[in-house]
Coordinates of C-alpha atoms and ligand atoms in Angstrom, one line a residue:
X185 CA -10.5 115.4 129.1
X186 CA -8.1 113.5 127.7
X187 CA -5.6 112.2 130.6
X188 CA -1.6 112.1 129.2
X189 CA 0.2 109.3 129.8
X190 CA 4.2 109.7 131.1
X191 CA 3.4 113.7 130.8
X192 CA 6.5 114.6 132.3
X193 CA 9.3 112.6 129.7
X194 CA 10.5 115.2 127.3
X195 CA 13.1 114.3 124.9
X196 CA 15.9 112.1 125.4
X197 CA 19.5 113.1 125.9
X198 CA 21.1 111.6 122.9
X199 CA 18.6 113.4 120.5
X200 CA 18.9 116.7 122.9
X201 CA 22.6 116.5 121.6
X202 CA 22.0 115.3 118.4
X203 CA 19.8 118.3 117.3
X204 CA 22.1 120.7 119.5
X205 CA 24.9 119.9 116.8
X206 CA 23.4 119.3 113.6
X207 CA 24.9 121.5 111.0
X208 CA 27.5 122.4 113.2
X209 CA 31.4 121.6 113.3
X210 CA 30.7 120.1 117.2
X211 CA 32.0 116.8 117.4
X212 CA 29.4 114.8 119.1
X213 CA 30.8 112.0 121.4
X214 CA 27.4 111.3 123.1
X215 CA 26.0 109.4 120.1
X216 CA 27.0 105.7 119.5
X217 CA 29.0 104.3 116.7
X218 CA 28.1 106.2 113.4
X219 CA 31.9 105.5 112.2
X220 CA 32.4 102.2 112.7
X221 CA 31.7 100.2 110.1
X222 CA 29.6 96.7 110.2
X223 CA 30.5 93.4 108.3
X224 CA 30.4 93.3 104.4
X225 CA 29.1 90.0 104.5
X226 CA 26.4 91.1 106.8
X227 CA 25.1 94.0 104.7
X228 CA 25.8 91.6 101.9
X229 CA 23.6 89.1 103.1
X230 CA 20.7 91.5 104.4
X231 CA 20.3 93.2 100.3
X232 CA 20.7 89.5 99.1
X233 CA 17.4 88.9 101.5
X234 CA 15.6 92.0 101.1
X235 CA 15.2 91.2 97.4
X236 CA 14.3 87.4 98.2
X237 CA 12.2 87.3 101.3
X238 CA 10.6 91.1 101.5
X239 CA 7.2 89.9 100.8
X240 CA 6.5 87.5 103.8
X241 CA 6.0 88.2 107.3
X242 CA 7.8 85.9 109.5
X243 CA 6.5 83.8 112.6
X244 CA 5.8 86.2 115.7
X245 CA 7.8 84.1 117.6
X246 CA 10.9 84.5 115.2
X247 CA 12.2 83.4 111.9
X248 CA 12.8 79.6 113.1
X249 CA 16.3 79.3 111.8
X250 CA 17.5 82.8 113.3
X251 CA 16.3 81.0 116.9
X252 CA 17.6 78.0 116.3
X253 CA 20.9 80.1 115.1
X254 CA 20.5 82.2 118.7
X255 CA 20.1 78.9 120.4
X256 CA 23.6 77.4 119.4
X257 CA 25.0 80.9 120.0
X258 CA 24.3 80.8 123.5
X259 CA 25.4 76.9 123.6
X260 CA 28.8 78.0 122.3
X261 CA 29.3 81.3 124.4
X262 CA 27.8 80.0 127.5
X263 CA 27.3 76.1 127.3
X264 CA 23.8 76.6 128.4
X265 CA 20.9 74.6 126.2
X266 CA 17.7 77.4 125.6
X267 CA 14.7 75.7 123.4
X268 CA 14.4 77.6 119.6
X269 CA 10.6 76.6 119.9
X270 CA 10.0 77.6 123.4
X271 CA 12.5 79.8 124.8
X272 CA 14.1 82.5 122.4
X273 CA 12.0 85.4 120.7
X274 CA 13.1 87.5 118.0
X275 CA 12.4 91.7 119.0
X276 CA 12.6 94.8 117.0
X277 CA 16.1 95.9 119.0
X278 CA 16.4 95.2 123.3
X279 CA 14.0 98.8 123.5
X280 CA 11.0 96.9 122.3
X281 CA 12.3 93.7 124.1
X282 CA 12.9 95.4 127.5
X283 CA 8.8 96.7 127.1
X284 CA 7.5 93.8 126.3
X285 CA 9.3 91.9 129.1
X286 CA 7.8 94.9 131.3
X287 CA 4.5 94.8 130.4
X288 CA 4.2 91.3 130.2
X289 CA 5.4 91.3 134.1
X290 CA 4.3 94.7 135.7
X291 CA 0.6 95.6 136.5
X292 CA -0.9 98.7 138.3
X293 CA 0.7 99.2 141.7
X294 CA 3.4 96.8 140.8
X295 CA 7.1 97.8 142.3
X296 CA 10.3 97.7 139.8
X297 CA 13.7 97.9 141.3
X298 CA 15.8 99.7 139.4
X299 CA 19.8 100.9 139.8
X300 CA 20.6 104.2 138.7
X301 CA 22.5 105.7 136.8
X302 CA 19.9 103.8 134.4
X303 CA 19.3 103.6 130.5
X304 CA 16.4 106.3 129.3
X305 CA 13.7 103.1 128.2
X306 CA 13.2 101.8 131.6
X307 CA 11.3 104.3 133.7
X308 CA 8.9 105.4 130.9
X309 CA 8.1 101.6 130.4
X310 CA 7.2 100.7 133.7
X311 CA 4.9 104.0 134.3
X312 CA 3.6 103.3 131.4
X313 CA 2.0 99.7 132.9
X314 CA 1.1 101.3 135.6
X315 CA 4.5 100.4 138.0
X316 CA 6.3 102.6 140.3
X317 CA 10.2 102.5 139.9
X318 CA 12.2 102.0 143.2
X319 CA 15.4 103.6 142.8
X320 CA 18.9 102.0 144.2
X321 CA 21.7 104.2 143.6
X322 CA 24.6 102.7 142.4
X323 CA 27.8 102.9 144.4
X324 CA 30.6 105.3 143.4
X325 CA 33.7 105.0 142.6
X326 CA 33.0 102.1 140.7
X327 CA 29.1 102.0 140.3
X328 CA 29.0 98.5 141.8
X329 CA 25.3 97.2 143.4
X330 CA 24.9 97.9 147.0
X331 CA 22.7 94.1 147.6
X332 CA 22.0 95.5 151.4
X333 CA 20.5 97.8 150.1
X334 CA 18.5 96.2 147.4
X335 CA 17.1 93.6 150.2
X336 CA 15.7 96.7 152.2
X337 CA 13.8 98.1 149.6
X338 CA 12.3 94.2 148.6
X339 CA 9.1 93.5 149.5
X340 CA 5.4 91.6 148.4
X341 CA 4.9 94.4 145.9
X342 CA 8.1 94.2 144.2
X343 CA 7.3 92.4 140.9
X344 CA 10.7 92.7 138.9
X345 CA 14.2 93.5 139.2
X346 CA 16.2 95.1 136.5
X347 CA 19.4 94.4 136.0
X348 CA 22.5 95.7 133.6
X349 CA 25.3 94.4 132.7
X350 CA 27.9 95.4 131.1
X351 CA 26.1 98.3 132.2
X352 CA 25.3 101.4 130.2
X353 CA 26.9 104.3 131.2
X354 CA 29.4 103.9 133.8
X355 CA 31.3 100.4 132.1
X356 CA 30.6 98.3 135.6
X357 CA 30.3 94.6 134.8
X358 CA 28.3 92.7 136.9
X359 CA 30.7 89.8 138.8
X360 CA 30.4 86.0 140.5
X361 CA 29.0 87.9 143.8
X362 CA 26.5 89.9 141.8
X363 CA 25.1 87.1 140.5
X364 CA 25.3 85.1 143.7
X365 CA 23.4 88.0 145.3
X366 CA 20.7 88.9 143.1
X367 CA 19.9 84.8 143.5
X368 CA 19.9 85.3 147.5
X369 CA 17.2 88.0 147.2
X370 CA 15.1 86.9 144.6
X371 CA 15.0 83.3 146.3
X372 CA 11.4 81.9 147.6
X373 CA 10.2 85.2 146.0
X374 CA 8.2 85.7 142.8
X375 CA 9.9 88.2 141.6
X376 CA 11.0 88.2 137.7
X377 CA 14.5 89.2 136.7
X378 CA 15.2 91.7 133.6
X379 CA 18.4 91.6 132.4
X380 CA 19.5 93.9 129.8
X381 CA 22.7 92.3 128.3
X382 CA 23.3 94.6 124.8
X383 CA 26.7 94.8 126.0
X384 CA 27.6 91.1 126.6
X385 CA 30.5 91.4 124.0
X386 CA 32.2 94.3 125.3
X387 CA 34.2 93.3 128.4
X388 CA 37.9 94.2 129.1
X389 CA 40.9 92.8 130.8
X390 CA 40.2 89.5 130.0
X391 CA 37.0 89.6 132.2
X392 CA 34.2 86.9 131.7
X393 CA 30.5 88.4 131.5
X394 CA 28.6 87.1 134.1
X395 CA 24.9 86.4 132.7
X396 CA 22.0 85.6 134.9
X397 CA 21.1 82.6 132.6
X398 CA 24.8 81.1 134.3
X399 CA 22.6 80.3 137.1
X400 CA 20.0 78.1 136.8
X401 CA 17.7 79.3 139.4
X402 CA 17.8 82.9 138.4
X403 CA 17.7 81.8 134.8
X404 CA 14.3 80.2 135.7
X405 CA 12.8 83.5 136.8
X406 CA 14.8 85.7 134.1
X407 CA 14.4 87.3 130.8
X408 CA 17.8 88.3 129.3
X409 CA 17.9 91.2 126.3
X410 CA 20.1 91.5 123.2
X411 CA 20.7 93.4 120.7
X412 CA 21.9 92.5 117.5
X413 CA 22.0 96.4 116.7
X414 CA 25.0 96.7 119.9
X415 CA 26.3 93.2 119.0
X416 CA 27.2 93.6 115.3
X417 CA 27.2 97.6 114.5
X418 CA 23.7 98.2 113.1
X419 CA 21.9 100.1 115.4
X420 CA 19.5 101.2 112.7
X421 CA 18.2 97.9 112.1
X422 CA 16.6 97.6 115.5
X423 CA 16.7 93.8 115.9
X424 CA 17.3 91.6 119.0
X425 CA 15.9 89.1 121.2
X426 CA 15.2 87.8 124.2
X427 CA 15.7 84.2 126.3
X428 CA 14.0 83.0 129.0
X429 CA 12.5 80.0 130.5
X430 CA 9.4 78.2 128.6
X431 CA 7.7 79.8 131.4
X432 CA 8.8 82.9 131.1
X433 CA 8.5 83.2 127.5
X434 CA 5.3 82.1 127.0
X435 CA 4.0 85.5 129.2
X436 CA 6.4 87.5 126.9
X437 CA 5.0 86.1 123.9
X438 CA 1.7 86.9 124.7
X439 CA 2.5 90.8 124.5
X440 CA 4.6 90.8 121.5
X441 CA 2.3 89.2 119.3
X442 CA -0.1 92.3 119.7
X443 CA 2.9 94.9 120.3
X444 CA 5.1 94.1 117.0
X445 CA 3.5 91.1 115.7
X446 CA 6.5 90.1 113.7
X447 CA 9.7 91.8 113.1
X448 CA 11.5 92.4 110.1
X449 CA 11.8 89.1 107.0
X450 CA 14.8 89.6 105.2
X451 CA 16.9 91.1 108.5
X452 CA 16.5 87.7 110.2
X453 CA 17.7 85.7 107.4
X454 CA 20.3 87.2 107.0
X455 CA 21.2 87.8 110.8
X456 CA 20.8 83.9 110.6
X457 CA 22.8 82.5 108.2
X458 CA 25.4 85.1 109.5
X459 CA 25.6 83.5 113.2
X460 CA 25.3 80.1 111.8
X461 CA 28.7 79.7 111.2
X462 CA 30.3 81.2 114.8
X463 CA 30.8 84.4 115.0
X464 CA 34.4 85.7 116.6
X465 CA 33.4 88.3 119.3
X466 CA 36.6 88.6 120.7
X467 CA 37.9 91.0 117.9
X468 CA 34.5 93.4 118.8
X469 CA 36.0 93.4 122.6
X470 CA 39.5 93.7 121.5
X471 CA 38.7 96.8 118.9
X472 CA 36.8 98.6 121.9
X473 CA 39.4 98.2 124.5
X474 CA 42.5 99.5 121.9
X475 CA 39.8 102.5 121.5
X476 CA 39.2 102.8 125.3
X477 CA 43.4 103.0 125.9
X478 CA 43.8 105.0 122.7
X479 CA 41.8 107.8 124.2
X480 CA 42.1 107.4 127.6
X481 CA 45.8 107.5 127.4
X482 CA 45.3 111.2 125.3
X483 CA 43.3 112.2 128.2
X484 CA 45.5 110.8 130.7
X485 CA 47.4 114.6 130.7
X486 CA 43.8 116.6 130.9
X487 CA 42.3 117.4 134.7
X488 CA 39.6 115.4 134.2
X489 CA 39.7 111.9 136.7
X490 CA 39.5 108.5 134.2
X491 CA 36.9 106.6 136.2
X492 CA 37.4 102.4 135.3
X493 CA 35.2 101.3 132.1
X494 CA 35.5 97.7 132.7
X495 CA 33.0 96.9 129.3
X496 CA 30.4 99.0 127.5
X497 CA 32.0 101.8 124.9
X498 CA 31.1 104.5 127.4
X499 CA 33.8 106.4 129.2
X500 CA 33.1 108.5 132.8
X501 CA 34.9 111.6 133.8
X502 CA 34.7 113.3 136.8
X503 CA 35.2 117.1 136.7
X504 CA 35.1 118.2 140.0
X505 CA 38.8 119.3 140.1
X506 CA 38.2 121.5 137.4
X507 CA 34.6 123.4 137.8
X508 CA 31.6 123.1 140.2
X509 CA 28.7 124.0 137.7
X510 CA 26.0 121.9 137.0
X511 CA 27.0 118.7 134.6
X512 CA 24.0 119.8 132.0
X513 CA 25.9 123.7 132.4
X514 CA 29.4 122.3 132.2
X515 CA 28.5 120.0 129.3
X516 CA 26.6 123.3 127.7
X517 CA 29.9 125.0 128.1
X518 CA 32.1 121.9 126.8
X519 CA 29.7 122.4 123.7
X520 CA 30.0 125.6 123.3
X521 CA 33.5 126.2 123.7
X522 CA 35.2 123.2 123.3
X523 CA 33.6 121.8 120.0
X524 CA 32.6 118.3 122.2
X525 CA 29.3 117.0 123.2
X526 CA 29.7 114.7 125.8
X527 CA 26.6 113.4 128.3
X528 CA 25.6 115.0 131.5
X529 CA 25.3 111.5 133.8
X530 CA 22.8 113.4 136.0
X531 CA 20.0 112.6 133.1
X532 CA 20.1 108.8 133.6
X533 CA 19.0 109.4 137.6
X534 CA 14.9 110.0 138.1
X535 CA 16.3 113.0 140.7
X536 CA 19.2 114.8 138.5
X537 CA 22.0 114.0 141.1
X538 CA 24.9 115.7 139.9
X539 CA 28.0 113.7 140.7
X540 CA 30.2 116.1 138.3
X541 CA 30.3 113.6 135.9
X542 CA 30.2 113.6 132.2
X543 CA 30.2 110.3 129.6
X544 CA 31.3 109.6 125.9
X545 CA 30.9 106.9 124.0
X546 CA 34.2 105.5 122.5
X547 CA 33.1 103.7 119.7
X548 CA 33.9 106.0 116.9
X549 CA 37.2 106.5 114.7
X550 CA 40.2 107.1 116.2
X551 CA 41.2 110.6 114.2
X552 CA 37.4 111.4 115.6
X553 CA 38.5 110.5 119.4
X554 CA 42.0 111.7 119.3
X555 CA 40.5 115.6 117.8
X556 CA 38.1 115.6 120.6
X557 CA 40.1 114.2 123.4
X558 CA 42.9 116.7 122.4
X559 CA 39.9 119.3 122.6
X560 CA 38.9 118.0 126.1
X561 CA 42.7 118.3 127.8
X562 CA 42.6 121.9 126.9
X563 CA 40.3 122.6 129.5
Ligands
PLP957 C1 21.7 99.4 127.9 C2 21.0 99.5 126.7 N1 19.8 98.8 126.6 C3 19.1 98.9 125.4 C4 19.6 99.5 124.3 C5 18.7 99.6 123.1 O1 19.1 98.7 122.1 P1 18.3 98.7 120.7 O2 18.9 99.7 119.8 O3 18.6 97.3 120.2 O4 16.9 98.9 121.0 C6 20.8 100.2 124.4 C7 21.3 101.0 123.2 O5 22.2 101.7 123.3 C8 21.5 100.2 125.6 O6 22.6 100.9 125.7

């Protein structure tokens, strides 16, 4: 008899939604930036390679110039020197990245720590290997890491901790202590860090991003994610990458060369001599915190509670002052009556707690946000 592997994952939420409102009028805030447009010259420069470089497969490592391109982007942004040869590799989008960097680490038995609320990818890839997840909740109101409690649930089996930052729904950005923290626990241990960064660019009030490679004895034992799908509006191209030490890496790379091979020619030449020139991320951060105000300030009148988005373009509300049904009911009923689809949070934890919240993404026009927020302070 054949024996099913991760049995129990049905469909995730965002195509849930998406095939809840296809051909309907429902606008559908749970699904991430199909009206914002990416760069001229980027699409530009990815037809100009697609009729010049479709015919050769690139290094499995990484088009060369893209890493070396990577490697001064993470000199300029962070003033922190990674090795093109050695310590950057190019990934079909941070999914694939994140399950490489799991099953490169994570063997039968294994332990992962991982916070929840969490993003979709992570628990099916550890089961997947063979791990067992070990859940830390997340603190409310502001989804900051309880580390107490991450050092009680540490022990020889724990093999990797997963980290996210800006994290991915509840728009908590990791700070000084974090990092200061997640060094204390993983110290004199041999635990590997994954850190899934996608949302490195997206971080308000003048806040800095805090990456575990800004400390060079967590950088030693971390892998950190990227995705130039997030980073420059073209989630359908599925590219990013990862960095790491030579050490590290060289696990990594062992895994991707017989889970991708090599990624897509023409993208990363064009995604390469895009970066080489600098690439201005503050107007990214600045156009998602004018579209985190613009709708937040419409929904300031509803009776829904604004919870802080501090980076990310997700927005939390709690609705507790206004219904105690289920979140996946009172999303239904959003839906339904409403016109807006906005996420249930209860589907990013591995036990449905329902904290009565629901999540959007902002990263869509504003006549788009300002229809459905006007929709939303109805109820
Ligand atoms: C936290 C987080 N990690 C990973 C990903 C996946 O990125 P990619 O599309 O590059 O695979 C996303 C996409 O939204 C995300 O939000």
């Amino acid at each position: 008899m054949i024996k099913a592997k991760l049995s129990n994952i049905g469909k995730d939420i965002y195509t849930v939604i998406s095939e809840l409102v296809q051909d309907t009028n429902i606008i559908n805030l749970a699904k991430i930036s199909p009206d914002i447009p990416c760069s001229d010259k980027l699409t530009e420069l990815a037809i100009k390679y697609i009729k010049e470089k479709s015919v050769e497969y690139s290094h499995p490592d990484g088009l060369l110039e893209l890493r070396e391109a990577i490697a001064e982007d993470i000199e300029r942004k962070h003033g922190l020197n990674f090795s093109p040869l050695n310590e950057i590799t190019i990934t079909a989008g941070a999914t694939q990245a994140m399950y490489t960097a799991i099953s490169s680490f994570v063997s039968e038995g294994d332990e992962v720590v991982i916070f929840e609320p969490a993003f979709n990818s992570y628990i099916p890839a550890i089961e997947s290997n063979g791990g067992r997840p070990v859940f830390v909740q997340r603190k409310l109101p502001d989804y900051h890491i309880d580390w107490e409690a991450v050092q009680k649930v540490i022990n020889t089996r724990t093999k990797v901790i997963i980290v996210n930052t800006p994290h991915n729904p509840t728009g908590a950005v990791f700070n000084e202590e974090d990092i200061a923290q997640l060094r204390k626990i993983t110290n004199g241990t041999k635990i590997n860090v994954i850190s899934d960064e996608v949302f490195e660019h997206i971080v308000f009030e003048g806040q800095k991003h805090y990456s575990v490679l800004s400390n060079q004895q967590l950088a030693e034992r971390s892998v950190v994610i990227s995705s130039f799908g997030i980073t420059f509006n073209v989630p359908g191209w599925k590219m990013g990458y990862c960095v790491g030490s030579e050490k590290v890496m060289s696990q990594i790379r062992k895994n991707q060369l017989f889970q991708v091979n090599t990624v897509n020619t023409p993208l990363q030449y064009a995604l390469a001599e895009y970066l080489k020139d600098g690439v201005n991320y503050t107007l990214t951060n600045k156009q998602f915190e004018q579209k985190r105000d613009f709708v937040n300030h419409i929904l300031k009148d509803s009776r829904f509670e604004i919870l802080p988005s501090k980076g990310t373009f997700y927005q939390l509300l709690n609705y507790s002052k206004i219904s105690d049904e289920k979140d996946t009911e009172f999303a239904r009923r959003i839906m339904d009556d409403y016109g807006v689809a906005l996420f249930p949070l209860s589907v990013f934890y591995h036990d449905s707690i329902d904290n009565k919240m629901l999540g959007f993404s902002f990263a869509r026009a504003e006549e788009v946000l300002s229809k459905a927020a006007k929709q939303l302070a109805k109820i």
